[in-house]
mmCIF file of C-alpha atoms in Angstrom:
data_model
loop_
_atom_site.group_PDB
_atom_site.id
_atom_site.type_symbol
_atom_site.label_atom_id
_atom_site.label_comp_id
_atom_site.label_asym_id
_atom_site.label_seq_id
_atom_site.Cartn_x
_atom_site.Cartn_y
_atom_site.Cartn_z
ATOM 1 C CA UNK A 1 20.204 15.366 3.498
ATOM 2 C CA UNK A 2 22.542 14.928 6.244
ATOM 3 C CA UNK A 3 22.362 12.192 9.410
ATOM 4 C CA UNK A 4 20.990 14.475 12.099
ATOM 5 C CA UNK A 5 17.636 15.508 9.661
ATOM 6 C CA UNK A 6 17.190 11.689 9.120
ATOM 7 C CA UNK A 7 16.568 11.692 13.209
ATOM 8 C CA UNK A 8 13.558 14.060 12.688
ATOM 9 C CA UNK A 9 10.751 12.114 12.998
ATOM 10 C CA UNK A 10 8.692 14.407 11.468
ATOM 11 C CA UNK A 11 9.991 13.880 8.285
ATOM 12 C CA UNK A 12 6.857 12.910 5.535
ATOM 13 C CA UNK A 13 6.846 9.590 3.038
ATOM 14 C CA UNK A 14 7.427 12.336 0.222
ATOM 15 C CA UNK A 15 10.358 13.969 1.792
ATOM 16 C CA UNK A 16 12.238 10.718 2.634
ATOM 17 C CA UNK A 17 11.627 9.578 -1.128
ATOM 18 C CA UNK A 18 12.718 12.580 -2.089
ATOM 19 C CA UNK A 19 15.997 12.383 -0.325
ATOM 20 C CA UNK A 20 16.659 8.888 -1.273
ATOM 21 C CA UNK A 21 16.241 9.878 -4.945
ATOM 22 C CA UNK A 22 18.275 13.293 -4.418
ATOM 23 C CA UNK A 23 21.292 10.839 -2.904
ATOM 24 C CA UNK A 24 20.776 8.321 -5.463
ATOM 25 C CA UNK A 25 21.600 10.666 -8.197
ATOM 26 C CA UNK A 26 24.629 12.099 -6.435
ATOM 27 C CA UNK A 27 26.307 8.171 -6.280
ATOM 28 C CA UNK A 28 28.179 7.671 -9.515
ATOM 29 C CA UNK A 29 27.300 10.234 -11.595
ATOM 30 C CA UNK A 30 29.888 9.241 -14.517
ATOM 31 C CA UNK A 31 27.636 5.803 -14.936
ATOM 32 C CA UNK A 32 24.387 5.275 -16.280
ATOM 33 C CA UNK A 33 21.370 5.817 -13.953
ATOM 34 C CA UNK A 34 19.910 2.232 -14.845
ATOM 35 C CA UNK A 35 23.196 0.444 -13.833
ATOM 36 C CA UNK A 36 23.078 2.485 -10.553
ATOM 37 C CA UNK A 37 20.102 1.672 -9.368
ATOM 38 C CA UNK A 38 20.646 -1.830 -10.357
ATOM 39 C CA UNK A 39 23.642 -1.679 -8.360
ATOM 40 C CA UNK A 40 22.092 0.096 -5.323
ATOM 41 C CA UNK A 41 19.249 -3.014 -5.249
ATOM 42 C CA UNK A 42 21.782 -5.736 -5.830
ATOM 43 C CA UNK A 43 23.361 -3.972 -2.772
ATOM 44 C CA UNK A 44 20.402 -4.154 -0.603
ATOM 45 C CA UNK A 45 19.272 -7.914 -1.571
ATOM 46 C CA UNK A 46 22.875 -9.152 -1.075
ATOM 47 C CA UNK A 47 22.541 -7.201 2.791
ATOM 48 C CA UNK A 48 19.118 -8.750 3.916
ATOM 49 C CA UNK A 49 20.897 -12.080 2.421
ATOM 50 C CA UNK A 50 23.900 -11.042 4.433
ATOM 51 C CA UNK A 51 21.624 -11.040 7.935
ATOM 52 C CA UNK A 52 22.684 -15.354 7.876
ATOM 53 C CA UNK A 53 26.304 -14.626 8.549
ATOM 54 C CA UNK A 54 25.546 -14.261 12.472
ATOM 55 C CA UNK A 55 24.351 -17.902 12.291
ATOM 56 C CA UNK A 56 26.381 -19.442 9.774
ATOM 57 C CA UNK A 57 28.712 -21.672 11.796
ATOM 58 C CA UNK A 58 25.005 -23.238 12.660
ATOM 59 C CA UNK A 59 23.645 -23.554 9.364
ATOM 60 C CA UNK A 60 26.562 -23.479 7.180
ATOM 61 C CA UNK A 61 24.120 -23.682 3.622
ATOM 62 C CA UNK A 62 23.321 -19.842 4.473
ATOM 63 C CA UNK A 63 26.564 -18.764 3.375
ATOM 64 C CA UNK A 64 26.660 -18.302 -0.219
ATOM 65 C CA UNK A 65 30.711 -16.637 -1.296
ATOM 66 C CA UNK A 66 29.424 -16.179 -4.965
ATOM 67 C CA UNK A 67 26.803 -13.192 -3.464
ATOM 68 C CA UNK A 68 29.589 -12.085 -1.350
ATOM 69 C CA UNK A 69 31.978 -11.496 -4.157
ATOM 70 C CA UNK A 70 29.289 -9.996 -6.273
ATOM 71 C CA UNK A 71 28.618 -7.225 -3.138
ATOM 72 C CA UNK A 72 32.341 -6.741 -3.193
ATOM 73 C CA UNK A 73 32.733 -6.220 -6.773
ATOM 74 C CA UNK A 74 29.788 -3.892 -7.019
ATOM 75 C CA UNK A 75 31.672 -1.784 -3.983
ATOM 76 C CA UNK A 76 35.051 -1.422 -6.100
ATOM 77 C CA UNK A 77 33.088 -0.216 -9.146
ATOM 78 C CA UNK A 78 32.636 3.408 -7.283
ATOM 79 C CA UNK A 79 34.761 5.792 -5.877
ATOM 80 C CA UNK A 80 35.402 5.813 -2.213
ATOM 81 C CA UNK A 81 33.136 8.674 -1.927
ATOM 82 C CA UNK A 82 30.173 6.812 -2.787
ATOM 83 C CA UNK A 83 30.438 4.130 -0.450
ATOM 84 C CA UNK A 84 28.832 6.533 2.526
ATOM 85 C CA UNK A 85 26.265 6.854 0.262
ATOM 86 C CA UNK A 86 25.464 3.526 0.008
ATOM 87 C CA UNK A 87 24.561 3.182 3.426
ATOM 88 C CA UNK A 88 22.663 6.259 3.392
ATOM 89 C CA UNK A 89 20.351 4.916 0.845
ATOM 90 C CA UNK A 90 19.701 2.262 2.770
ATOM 91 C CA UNK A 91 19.062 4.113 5.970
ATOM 92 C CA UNK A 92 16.562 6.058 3.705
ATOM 93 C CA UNK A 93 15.004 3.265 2.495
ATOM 94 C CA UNK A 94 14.430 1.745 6.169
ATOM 95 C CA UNK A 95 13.179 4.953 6.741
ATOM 96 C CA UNK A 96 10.523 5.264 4.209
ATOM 97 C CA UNK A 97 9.152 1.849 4.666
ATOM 98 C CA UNK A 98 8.711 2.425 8.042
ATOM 99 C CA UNK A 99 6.873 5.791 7.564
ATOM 100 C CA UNK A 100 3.671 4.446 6.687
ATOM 101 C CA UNK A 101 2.011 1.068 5.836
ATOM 102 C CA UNK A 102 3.813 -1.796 3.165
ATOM 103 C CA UNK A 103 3.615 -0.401 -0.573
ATOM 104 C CA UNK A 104 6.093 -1.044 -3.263
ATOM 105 C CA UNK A 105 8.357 2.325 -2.447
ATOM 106 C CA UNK A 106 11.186 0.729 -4.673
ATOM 107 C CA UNK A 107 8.687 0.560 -7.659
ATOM 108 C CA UNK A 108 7.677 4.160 -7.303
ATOM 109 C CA UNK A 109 11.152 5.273 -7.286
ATOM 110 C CA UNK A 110 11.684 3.107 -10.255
ATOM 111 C CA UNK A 111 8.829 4.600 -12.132
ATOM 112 C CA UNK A 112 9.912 8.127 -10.844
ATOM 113 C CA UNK A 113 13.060 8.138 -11.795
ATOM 114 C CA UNK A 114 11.626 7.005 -15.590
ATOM 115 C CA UNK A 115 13.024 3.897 -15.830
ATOM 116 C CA UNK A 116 9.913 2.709 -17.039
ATOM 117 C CA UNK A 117 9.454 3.586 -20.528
ATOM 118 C CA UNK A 118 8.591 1.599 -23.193
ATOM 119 C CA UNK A 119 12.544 0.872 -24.375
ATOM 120 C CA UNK A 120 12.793 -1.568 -21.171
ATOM 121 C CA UNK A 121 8.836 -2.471 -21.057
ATOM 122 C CA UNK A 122 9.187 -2.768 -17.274
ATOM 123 C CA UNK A 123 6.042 -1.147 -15.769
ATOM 124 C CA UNK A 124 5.440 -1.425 -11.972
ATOM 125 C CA UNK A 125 1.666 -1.618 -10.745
ATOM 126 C CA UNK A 126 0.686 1.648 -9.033
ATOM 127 C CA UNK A 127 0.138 0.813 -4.739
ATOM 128 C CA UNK A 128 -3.562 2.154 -5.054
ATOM 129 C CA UNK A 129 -3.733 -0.731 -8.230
ATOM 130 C CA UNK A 130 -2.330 -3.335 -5.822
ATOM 131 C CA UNK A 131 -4.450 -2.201 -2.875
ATOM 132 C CA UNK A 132 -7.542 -3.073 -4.693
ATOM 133 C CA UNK A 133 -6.367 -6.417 -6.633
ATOM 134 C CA UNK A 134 -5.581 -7.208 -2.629
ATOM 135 C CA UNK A 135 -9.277 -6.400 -1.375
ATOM 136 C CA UNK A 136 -10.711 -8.488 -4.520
ATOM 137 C CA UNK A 137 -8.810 -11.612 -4.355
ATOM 138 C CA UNK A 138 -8.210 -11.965 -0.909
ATOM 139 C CA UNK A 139 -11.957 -12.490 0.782
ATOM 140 C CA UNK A 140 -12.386 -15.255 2.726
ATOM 141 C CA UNK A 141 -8.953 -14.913 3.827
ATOM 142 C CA UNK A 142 -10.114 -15.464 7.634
ATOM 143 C CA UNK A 143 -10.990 -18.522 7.206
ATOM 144 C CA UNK A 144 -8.398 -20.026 5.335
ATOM 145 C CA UNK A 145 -6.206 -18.841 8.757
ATOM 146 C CA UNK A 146 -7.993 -20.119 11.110
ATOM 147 C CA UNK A 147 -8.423 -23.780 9.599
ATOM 148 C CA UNK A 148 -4.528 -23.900 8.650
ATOM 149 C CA UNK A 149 -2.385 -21.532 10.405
ATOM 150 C CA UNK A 150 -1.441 -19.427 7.693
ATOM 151 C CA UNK A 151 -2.016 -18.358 3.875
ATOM 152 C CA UNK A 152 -0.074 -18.841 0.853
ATOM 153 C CA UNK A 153 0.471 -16.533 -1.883
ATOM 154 C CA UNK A 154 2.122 -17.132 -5.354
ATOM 155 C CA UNK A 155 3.076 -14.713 -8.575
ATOM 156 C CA UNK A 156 4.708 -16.394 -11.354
ATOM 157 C CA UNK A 157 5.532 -12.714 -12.507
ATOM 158 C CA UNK A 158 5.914 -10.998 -9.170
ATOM 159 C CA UNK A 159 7.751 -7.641 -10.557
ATOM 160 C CA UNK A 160 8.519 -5.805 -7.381
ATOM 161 C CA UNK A 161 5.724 -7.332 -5.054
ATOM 162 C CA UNK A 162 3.686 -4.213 -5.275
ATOM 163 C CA UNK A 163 0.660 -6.957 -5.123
ATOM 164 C CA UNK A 164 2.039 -9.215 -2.311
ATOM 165 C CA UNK A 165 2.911 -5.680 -0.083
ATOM 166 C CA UNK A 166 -0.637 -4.543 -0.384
ATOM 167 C CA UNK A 167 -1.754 -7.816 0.758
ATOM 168 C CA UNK A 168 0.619 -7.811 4.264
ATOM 169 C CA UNK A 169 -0.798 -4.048 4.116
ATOM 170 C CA UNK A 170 -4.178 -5.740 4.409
ATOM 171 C CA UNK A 171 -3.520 -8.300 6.701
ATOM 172 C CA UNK A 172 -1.601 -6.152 9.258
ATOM 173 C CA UNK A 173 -4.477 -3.695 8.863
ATOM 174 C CA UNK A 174 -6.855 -6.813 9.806
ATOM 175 C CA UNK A 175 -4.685 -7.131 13.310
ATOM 176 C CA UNK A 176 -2.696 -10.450 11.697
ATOM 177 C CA UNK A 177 1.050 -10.891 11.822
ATOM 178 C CA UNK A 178 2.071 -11.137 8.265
ATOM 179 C CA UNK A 179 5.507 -13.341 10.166
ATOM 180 C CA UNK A 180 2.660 -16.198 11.470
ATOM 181 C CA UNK A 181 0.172 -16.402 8.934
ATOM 182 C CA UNK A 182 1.939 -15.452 5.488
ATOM 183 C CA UNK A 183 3.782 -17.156 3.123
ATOM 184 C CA UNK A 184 5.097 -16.176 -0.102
ATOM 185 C CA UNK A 185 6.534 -17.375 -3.141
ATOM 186 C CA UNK A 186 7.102 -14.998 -5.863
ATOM 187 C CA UNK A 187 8.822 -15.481 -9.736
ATOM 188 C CA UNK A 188 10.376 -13.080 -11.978
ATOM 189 C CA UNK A 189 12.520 -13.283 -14.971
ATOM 190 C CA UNK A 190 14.500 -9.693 -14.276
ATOM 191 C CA UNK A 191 17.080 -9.309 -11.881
ATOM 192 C CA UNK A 192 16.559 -6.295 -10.238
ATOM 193 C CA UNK A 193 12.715 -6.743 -10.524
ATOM 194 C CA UNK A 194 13.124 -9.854 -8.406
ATOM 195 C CA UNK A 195 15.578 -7.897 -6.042
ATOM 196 C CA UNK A 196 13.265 -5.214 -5.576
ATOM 197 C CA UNK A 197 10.387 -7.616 -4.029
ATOM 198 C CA UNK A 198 13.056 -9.832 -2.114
ATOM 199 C CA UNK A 199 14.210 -6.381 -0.595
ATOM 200 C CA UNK A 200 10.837 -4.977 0.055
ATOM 201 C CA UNK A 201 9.416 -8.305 1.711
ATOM 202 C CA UNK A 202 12.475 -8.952 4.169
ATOM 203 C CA UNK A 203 12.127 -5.418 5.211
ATOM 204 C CA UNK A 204 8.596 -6.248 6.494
ATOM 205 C CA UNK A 205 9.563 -9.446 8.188
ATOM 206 C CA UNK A 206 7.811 -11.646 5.277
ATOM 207 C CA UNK A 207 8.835 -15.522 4.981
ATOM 208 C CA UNK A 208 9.164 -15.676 1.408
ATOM 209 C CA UNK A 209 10.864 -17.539 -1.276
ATOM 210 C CA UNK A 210 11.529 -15.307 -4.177
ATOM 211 C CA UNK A 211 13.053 -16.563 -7.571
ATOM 212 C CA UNK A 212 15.115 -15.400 -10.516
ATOM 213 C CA UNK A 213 14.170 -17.186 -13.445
ATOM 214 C CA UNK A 214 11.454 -17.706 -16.311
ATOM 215 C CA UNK A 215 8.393 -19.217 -14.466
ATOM 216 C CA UNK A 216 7.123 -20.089 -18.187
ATOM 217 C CA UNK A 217 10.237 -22.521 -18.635
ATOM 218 C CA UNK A 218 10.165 -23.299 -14.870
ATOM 219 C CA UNK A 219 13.997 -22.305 -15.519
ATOM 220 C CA UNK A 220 15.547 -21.231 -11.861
ATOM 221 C CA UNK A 221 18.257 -19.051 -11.661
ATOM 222 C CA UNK A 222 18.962 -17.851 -8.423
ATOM 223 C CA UNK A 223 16.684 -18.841 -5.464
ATOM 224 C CA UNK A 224 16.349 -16.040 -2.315
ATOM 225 C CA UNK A 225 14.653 -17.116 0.831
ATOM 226 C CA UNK A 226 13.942 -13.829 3.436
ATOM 227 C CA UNK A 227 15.456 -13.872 7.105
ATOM 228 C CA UNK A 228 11.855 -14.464 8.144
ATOM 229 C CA UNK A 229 11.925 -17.371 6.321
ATOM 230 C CA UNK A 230 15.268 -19.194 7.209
ATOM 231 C CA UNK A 231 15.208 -18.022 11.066
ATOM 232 C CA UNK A 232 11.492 -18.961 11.740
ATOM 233 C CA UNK A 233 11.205 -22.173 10.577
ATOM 234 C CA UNK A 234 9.080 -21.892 7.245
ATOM 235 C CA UNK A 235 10.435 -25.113 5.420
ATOM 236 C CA UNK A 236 9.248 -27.131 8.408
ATOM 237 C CA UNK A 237 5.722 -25.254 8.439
ATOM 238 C CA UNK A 238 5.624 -26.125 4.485
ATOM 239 C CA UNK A 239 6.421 -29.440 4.383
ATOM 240 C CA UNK A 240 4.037 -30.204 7.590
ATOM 241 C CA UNK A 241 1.318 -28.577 5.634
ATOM 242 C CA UNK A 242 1.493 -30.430 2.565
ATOM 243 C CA UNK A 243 1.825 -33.673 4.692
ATOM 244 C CA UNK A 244 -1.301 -32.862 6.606
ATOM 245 C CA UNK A 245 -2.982 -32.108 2.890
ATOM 246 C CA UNK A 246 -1.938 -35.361 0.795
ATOM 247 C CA UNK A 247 -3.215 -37.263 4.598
ATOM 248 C CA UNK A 248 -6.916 -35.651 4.008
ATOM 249 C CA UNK A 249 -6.602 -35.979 0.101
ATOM 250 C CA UNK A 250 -5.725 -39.529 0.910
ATOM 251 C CA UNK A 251 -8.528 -39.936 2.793
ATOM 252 C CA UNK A 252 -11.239 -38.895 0.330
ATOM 253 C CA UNK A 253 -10.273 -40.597 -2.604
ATOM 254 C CA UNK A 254 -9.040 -43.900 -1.041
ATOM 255 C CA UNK A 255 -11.426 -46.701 -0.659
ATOM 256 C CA UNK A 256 -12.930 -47.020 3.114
ATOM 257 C CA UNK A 257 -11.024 -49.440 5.101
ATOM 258 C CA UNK A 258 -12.930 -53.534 5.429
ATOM 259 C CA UNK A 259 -13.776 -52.719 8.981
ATOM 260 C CA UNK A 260 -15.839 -49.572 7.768
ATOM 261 C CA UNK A 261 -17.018 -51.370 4.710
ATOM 262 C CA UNK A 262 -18.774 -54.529 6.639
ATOM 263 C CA UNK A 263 -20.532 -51.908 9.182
ATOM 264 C CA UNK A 264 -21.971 -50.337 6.056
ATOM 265 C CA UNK A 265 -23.354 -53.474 4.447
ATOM 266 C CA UNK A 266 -26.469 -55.094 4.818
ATOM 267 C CA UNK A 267 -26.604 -58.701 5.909
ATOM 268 C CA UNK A 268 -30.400 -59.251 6.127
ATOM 269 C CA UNK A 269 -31.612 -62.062 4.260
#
């Protein structure tokens, strides 16, 4: 598929994935598929991580060389010829997530391309799955909003957030900015399954802190925080939060102060 027929708007969620997949396979075809598309998501994370450069000489803790040599030595692995496709797979990918509504395109591409056999044991939860998880566990989600600002969501096993997308589906669906009132944090112990949820959140403008490690263990191997996150003050939001809830748990389990205590007792003899 060439750069003008990526202009046509026209172009369906099917026929985009099918493009993406038909470049993917053309990008080094003397490697193994597996350590390709490993590659390809490694490249992806590594650019939404790259989006802190711009304001680096203000926060300085953004920049992180070790990701920036790993990008690089991905890059030299492949013959110059690939390296347009590179960025062509990501164009696609921009593309297809902005065809239609948040779903986990990377895990469909991952299942379709039959990574997913029994060998690896990595199985990604279909989007019509997710969609209905979403509907089940989130009710009551309203109110949680409105009395605190925003949600928070957690998956000690997050794979690649096919159940946190269908929830910002949901929300956005429900007319609420998934930027203001949404918060994730999400665990896995593979790589690229982490990757693929970091990559799929910061493309929808989620704050979100997603880890590489074994939530079992609590061991913590690589920690990536989205744009949203970093540029929109989420740490602040956080920590305000859980000040505001220790205050009110404070509150209910700590004996009434003496002045409250006397106005409660009776003094008639």
């Amino acid at each position: 598929m060439s750069h003008d027929l990526l202009k046509d708007e026209s172009l369906t969620e099917l026929e985009i994935r099918s493009a993406f997949i038909k470049t993917f396979r053309e990008v080094g075809r003397e490697r193994h598929r597996f350590e390709v598309f490993s590659d390809v998501v490694t490249l992806f994370a590594i650019e939404w991580r790259n989006a802190y450069k711009a304001f680096a000489d203000k926060i300085p803790v953004l920049l992180d060389d070790k990701k920036e040599q790993e990008y690089i030595s991905i890059i030299k692995k492949y013959k110059k010829e690939d390296h347009p496709k590179f960025a062509l797979l990501f164009r696609l990918l921009v593309d297809l997530h902005s065809s239609g509504r948040p779903k986990d395109h990377l895990g469909d591409i991952y299942m379709s391309l039959d990574f997913g056999d029994s060998s690896k044991g990595q199985f990604f939860t279909p989007s019509h799955v997710s969609d209905l998880m979403a509907r089940l566990s989130m009710s009551g989600f309203e109110e949680v909003i409105k009395s605190k600002g925003f949600i928070t969501l957690g998956d000690p096993a997050c794979g690649a957030g096919s159940t946190f997308l269908a929830v910002v589906s949901m929300l956005m669906q429900q007319g609420y900015d998934p930027r203001r009132h949404l918060w994730i944090e999400g665990t896995d112990i593979d790589r690229v399954a982490a990757l693929m949820c970091y990559t799929q959140l910061a493309m929808w403008g989620v704050p979100a802190m997603i880890y590489v490690g074994n939530s079992l263990s609590q061991e913590i191997r690589e920690v990536w925080p989205t744009p949203t996150h970093m540029f929109e003050g989420w740490d602040l939001r956080l920590e305000n939060r859980q000040k505001i809830a220790s205050t009110q748990k404070l509150a209910e389990t700590s004996p009434a102060p003496a002045s409250v205590r006397a106005e409660q007792l009776d003094f008639s003899f």
